[in-house]
Coordinates of C-alpha atoms and ligand atoms in Angstrom, one line a residue:
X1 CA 91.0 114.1 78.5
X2 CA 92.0 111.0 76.1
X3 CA 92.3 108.9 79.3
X4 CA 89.3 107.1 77.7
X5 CA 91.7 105.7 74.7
X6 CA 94.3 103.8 77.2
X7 CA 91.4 102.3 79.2
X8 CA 90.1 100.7 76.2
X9 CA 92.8 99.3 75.2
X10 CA 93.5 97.7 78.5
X11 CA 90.2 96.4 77.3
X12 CA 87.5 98.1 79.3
X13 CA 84.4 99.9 78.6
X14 CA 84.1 103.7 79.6
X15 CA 81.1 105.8 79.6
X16 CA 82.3 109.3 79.3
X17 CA 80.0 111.7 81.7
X18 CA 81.5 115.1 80.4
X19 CA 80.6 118.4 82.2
X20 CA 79.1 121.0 80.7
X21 CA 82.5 122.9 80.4
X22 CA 84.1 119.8 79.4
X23 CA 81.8 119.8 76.2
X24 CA 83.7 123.7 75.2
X25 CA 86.7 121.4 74.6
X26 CA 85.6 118.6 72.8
X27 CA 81.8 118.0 71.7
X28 CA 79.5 114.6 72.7
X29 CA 80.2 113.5 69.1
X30 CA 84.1 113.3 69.3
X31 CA 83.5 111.4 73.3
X32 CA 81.1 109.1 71.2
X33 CA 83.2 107.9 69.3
X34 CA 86.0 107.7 71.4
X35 CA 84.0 105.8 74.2
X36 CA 81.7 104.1 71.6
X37 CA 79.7 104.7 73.7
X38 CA 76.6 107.6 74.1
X39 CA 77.1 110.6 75.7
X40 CA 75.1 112.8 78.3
X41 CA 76.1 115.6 81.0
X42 CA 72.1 116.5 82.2
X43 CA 70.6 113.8 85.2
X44 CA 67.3 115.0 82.7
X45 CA 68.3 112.9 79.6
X46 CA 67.4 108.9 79.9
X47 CA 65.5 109.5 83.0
X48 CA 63.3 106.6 82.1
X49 CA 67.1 104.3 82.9
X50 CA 67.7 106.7 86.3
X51 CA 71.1 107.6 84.6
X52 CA 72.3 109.5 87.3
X53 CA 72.1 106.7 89.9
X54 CA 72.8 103.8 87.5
X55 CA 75.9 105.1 85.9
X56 CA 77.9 105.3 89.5
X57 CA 75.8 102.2 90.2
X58 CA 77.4 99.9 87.7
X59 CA 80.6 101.5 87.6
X60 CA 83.8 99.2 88.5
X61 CA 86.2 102.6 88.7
X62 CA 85.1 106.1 88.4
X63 CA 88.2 108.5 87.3
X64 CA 87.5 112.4 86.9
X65 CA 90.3 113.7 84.6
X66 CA 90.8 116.6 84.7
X67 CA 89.6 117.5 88.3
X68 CA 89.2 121.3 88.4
X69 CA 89.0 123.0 91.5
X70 CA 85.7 123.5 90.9
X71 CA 84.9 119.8 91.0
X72 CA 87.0 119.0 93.9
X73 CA 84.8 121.7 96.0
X74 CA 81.4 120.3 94.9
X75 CA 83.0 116.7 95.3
X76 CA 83.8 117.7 98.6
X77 CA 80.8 118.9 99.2
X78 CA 78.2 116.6 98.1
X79 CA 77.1 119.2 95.5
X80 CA 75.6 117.3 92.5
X81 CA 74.2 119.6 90.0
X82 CA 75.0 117.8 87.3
X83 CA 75.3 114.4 86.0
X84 CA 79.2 113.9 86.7
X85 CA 78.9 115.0 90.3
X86 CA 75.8 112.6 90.6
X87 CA 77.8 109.9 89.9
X88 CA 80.3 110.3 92.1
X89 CA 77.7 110.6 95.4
X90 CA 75.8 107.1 94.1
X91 CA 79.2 105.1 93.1
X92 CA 80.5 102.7 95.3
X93 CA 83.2 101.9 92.9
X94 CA 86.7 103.6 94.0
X95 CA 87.5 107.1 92.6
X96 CA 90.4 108.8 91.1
X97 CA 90.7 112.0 90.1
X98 CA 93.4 113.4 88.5
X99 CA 93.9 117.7 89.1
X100 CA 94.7 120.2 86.4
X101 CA 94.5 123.7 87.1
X102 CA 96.8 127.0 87.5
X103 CA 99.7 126.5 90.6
X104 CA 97.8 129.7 92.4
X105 CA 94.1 127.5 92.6
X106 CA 96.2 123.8 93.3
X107 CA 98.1 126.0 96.3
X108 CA 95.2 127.8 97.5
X109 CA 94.3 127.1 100.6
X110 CA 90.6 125.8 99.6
X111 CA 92.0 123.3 97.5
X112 CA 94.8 122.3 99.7
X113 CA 91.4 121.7 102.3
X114 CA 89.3 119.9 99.8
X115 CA 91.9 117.4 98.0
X116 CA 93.0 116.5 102.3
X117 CA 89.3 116.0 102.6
X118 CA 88.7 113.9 99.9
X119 CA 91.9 111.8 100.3
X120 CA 90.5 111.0 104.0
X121 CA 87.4 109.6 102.8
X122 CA 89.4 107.4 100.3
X123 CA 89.5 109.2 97.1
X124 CA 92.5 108.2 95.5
X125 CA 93.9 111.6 94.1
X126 CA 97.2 112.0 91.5
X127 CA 99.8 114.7 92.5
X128 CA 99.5 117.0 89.0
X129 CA 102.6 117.5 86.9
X130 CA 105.1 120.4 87.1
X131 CA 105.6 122.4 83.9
X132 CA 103.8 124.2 81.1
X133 CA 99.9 125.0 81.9
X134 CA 97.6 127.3 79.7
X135 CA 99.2 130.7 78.5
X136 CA 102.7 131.2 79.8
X137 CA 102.2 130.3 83.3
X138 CA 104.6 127.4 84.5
X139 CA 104.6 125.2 87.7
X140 CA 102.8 122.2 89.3
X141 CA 99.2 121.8 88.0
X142 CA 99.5 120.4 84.7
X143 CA 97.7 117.4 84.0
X144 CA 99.5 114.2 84.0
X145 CA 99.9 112.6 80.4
X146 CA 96.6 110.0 80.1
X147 CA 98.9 107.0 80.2
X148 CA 100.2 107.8 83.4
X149 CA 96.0 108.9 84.7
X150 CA 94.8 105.2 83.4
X151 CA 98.2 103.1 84.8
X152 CA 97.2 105.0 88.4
X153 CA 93.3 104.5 88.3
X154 CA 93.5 101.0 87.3
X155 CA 95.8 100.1 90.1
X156 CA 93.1 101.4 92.5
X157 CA 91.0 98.5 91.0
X158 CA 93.8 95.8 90.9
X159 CA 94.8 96.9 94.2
X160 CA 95.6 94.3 96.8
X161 CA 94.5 91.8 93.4
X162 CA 90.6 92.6 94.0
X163 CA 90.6 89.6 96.2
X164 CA 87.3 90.5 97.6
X165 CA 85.8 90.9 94.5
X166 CA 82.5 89.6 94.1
X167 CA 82.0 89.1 97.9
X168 CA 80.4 91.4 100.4
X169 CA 80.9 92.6 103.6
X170 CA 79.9 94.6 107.0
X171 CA 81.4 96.5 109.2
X172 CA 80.8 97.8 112.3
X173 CA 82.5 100.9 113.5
X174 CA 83.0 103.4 116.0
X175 CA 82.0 103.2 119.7
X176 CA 78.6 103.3 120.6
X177 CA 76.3 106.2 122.9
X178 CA 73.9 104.8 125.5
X179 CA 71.2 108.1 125.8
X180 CA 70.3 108.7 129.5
X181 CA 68.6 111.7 128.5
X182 CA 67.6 114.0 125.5
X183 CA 71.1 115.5 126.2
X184 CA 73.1 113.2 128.0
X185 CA 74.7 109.7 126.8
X186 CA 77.5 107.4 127.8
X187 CA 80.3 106.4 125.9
X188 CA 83.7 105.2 124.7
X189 CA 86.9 106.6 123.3
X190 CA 86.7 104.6 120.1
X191 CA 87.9 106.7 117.3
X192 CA 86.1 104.6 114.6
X193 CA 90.3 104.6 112.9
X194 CA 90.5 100.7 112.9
X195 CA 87.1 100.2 110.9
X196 CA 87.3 102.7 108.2
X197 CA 90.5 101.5 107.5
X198 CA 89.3 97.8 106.8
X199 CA 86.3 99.3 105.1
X200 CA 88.8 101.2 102.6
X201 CA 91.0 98.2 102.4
X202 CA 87.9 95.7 101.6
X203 CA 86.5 98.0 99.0
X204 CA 90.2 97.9 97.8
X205 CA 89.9 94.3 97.3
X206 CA 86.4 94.3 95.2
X207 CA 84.3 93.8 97.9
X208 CA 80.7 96.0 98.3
X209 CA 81.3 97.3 101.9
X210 CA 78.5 97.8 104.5
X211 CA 79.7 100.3 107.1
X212 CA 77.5 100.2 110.3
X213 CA 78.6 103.2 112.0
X214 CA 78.8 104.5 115.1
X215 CA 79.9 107.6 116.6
X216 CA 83.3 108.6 115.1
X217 CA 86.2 111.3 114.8
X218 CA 86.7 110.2 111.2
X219 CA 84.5 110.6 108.0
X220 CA 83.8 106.6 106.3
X221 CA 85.6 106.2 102.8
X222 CA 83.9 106.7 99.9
X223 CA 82.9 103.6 97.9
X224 CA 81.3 101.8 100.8
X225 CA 77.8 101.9 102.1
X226 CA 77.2 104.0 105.5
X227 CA 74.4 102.8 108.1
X228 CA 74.8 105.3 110.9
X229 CA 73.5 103.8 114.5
X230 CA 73.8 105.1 117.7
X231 CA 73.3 102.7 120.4
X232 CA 74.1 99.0 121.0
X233 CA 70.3 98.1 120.2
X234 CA 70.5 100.2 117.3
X235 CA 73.9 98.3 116.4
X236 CA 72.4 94.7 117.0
X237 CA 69.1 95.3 114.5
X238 CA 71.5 96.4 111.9
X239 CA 73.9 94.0 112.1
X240 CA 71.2 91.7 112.1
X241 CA 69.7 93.1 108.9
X242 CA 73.0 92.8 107.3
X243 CA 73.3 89.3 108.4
X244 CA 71.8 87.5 105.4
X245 CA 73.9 88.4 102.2
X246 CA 77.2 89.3 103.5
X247 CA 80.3 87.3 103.2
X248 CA 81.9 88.2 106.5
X249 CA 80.9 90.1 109.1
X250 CA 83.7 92.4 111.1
X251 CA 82.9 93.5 114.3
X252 CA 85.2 96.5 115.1
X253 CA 82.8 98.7 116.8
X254 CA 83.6 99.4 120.7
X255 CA 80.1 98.8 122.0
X256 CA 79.1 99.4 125.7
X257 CA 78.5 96.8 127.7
X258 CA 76.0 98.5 130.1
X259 CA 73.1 101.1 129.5
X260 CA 71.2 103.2 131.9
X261 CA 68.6 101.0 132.8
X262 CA 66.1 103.9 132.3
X263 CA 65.6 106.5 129.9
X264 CA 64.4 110.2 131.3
X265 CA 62.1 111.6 128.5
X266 CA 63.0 115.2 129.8
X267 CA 66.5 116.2 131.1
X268 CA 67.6 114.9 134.6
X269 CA 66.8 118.3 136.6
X270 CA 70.0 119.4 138.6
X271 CA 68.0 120.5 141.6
X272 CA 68.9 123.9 143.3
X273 CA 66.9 123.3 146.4
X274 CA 68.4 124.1 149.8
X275 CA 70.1 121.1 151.1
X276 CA 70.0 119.1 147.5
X277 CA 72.7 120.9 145.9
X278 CA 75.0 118.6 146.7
X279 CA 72.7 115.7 145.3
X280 CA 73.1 113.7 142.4
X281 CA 71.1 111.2 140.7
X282 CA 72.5 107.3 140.7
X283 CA 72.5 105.5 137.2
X284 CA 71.7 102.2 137.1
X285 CA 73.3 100.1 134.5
X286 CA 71.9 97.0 132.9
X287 CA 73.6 94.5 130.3
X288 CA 73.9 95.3 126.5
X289 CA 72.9 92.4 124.3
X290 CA 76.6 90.7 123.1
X291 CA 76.1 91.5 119.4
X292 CA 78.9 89.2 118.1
X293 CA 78.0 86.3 120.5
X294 CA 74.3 86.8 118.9
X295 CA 76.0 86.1 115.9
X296 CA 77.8 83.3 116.4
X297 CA 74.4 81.6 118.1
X298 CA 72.2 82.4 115.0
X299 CA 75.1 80.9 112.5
X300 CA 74.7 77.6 114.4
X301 CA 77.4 75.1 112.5
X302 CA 77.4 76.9 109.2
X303 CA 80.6 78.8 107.9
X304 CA 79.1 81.7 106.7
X305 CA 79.5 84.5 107.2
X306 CA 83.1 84.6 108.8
X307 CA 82.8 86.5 111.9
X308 CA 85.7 88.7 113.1
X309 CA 85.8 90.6 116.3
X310 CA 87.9 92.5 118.3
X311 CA 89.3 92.6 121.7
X312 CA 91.3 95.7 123.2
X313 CA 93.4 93.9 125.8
X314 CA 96.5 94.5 127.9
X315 CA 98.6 91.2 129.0
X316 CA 99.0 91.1 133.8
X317 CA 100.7 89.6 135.9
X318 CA 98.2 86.4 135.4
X319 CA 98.5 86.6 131.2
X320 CA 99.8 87.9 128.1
X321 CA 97.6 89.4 125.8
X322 CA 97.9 86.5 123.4
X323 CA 96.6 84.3 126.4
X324 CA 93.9 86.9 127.2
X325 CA 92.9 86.9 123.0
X326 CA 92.8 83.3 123.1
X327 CA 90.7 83.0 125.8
X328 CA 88.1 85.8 124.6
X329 CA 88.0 84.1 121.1
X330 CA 87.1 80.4 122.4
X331 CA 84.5 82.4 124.9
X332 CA 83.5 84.4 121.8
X333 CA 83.2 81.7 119.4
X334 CA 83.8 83.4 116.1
X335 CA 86.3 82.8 113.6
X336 CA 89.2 85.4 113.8
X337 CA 90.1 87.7 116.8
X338 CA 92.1 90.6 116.4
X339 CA 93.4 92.0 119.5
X340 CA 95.0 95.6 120.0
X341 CA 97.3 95.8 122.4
X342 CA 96.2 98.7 124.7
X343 CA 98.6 100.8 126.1
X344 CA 99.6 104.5 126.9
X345 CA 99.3 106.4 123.4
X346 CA 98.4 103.1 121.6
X347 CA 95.2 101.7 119.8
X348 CA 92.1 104.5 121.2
X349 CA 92.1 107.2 118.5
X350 CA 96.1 107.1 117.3
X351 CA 96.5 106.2 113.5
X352 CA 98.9 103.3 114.4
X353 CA 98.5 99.8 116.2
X354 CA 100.0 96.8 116.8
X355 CA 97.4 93.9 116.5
X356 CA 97.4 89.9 117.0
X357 CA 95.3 87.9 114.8
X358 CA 93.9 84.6 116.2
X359 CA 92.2 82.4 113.9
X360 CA 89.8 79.4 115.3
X361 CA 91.4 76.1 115.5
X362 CA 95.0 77.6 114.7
X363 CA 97.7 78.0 117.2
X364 CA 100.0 80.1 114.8
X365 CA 98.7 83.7 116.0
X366 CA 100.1 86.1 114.4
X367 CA 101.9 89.6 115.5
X368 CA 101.6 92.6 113.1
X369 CA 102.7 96.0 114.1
X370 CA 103.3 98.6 115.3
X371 CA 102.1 99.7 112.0
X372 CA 99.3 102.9 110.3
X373 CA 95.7 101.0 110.8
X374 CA 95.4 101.2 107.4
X375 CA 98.3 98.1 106.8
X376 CA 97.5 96.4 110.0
X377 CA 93.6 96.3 107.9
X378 CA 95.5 95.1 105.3
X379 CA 97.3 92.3 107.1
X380 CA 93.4 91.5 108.5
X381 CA 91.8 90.8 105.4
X382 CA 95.0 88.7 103.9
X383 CA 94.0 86.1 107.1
X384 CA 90.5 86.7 107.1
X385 CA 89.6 86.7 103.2
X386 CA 91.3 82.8 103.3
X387 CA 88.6 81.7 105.7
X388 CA 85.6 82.4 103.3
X389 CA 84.2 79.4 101.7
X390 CA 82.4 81.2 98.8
X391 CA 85.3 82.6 97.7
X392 CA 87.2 79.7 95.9
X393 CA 83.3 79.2 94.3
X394 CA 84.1 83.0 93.1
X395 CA 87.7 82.5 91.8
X396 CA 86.8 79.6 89.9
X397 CA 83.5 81.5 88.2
Ligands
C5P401 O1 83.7 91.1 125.2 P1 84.4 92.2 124.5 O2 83.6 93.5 124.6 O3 85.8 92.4 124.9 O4 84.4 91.8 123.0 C1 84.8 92.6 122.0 C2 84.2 92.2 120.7 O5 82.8 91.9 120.8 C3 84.2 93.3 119.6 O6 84.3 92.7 118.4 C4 82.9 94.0 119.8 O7 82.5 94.7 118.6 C5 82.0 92.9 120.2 N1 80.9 93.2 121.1 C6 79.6 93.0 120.8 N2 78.6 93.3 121.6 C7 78.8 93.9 122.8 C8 80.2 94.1 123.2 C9 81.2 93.8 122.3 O8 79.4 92.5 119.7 N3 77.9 94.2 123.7

């Protein structure tokens, strides 16, 4: 609870957005005057300032201490009936939350759920202490001394030295559907892995993350915008809305080349006639629009924003994969291409890659990998984030 006092004195302002219960403990006045700041737990006070959007809004780090197990199942929900848990839905910032509660309710098997749940989309969640709790009960669930809460959330913010900070970026994600009928679609194996993992690794760094989404098997981070799409078209007219404003644009989406040339407005009737049941229809396929090549067209000679693709590529008997990436980024004309090497059990839907990064006008590629997507991101932004111009005009602000 007295997180707020070592926070301030690492010299940063905290709004305290107590919950009702919170108050049983220690009343608005004493969180006054700790935050110096004033205090409210309804979204109905200061509606006039939309306090329950604008908090999470402006917020650089959000830290919930204590999390009870009652506000890691609405947090994992999207429950927000009250002013704390409307905060955490509008924030962008990153989130920690720090657990206190009995061992039985931390062990349960809906909190085990919800804290895995959370942690997937990004929330950065403390292991509570072992010892002492409330009445004579003993064993892990104790809440960690505020010190230790407020060393832990404000690494979240340093993390990675909040390179990105003050820049913004997109990213696209997933693998795209191509609707041939109300109920039918193509598609692509693309687990949508690779792009959350740079979108939680740019938000990381500072950056405000656009996510343009695609289908995918995983849930986007918290902290970072979500545009869900489903088809290329649908990718290329929000990519090209996110085109003026962002700093770099990554395109990690798989998205399919072809679409049916037609759409059926009513489902492609499997006919039962005698002599047709061994008929089937025949799809024509037409061209997708290149998204990233669109890109790199409408950017002409300026430098921004960086433009990042990816290739999924597998060296022959005529290439190596480096000569295959090489090739697709001088075709491609964008800045940086990052190619996975495919393989069996490698890249499509595993939580580990091994990736090549080729920069424009560089012939030092670089190899990193095998490794979780989540460092191989990592790896991608500490190349990428050099290549933004705007960025030395940030650092020297
Ligand atoms: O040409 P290829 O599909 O291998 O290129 C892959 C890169 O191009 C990826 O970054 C992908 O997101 C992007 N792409 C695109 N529009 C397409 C196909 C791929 O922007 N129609």
């Amino acid at each position: 609870m007295l997180v707020v006092a070592p926070l301030r004195e690492a010299g940063h302002q905290v709004k305290v957005v107590p919950t009702e219960s919170a108050l049983n403990f220690v009343g608005a006045p004493t969180w006054e005057a700790l935050s110096g700041e004033p205090v409210s737990t309804s979204v109905w006070d200061n509606v006039d300032e939309v306090a329950h959007v604008r908090i999470g809004q402006t917020a650089d780090l959000v830290v919930v201490a204590p999390a009870t197990a009652d506000l890691l199942g609405r947090a994992t929900h999207g429950i927000a009936n009250d002013l704390l848990t409307n905060v955490l839905l509008s924030t962008t910032a990153p989130v920690v939350m720090a657990p206190a509660m009995h061992t039985e309710m931390w062990l349960n098997a809906a909190t085990v759920h919800n804290v895995s749940v959370l942690r997937r989309r990004g929330v950065h969640i403390m292991e509570p202490d072992s010892g002492r709790l409330t009445g004579t009960d003993s064993g892990p669930g104790r809440l960690p001394e505020p010190e230790a809460i407020a060393e832990f959330a404000l690494a979240q913010v340093h993390d990675e030295g909040a390179s990105l900070a003050g820049l913004r970026v997109a990213i696209t994600t997933g693998g795209t559907r191509e609707a041939l009928d109300p109920v039918r679609y193509s598609g692509n194996r693309s687990s949508g892995k690779q792009g959350m993992a740079l979108a939680e690794a740019a938000r990381a760094r500072g950056a405000k993350v656009e996510l343009i989404m695609a289908a995918t098997d995983v849930p986007a981070p918290t902290g970072v915008k979500v545009i869900k799409v489903e088809s290329a078209r649908d990718m290329q007219n929000a990519v090209a809305n996110a085109y003026d404003g962002n700093d770099v644009i990554v395109m990690a989406a798989a998205v399919a080349d072809f679409r049916s040339a037609s759409y059926a407005e009513t489902k492609i009737k499997k006919s039962h006639a005698a002599g047709e049941e061994e008929s089937a229809p025949v799809i024509e396929l037409v061209r997708n629009p290149d998204i990233l090549a669109g890109l790199v067209k409408r950017r002409g000679s300026r430098t921004t924003p960086v433009l990042v693709g990816f290739a999924a590529e597998t060296g022959d008997e005529n290439g190596t994969i480096l000569d295959y990436a090489l090739a697709k980024l001088e075709h491609k004309g964008c800045d940086v291409i990052v190619a996975n090497e495919v393989g069996e059990g490698t890249t499509f839907g595993q939580d580990s890659s091994t990736v090549h990064i080729l920069v424009a006008g560089s012939d030092q590629p670089q190899r990193y990998g095998p490794a979780p997507k989540r460092e191989s991101a990592s790896a991608i932004w500490d190349v990428v984030e050099q290549l933004i111009p705007s960025k030395d005009a940030v650092e020297s602000n």
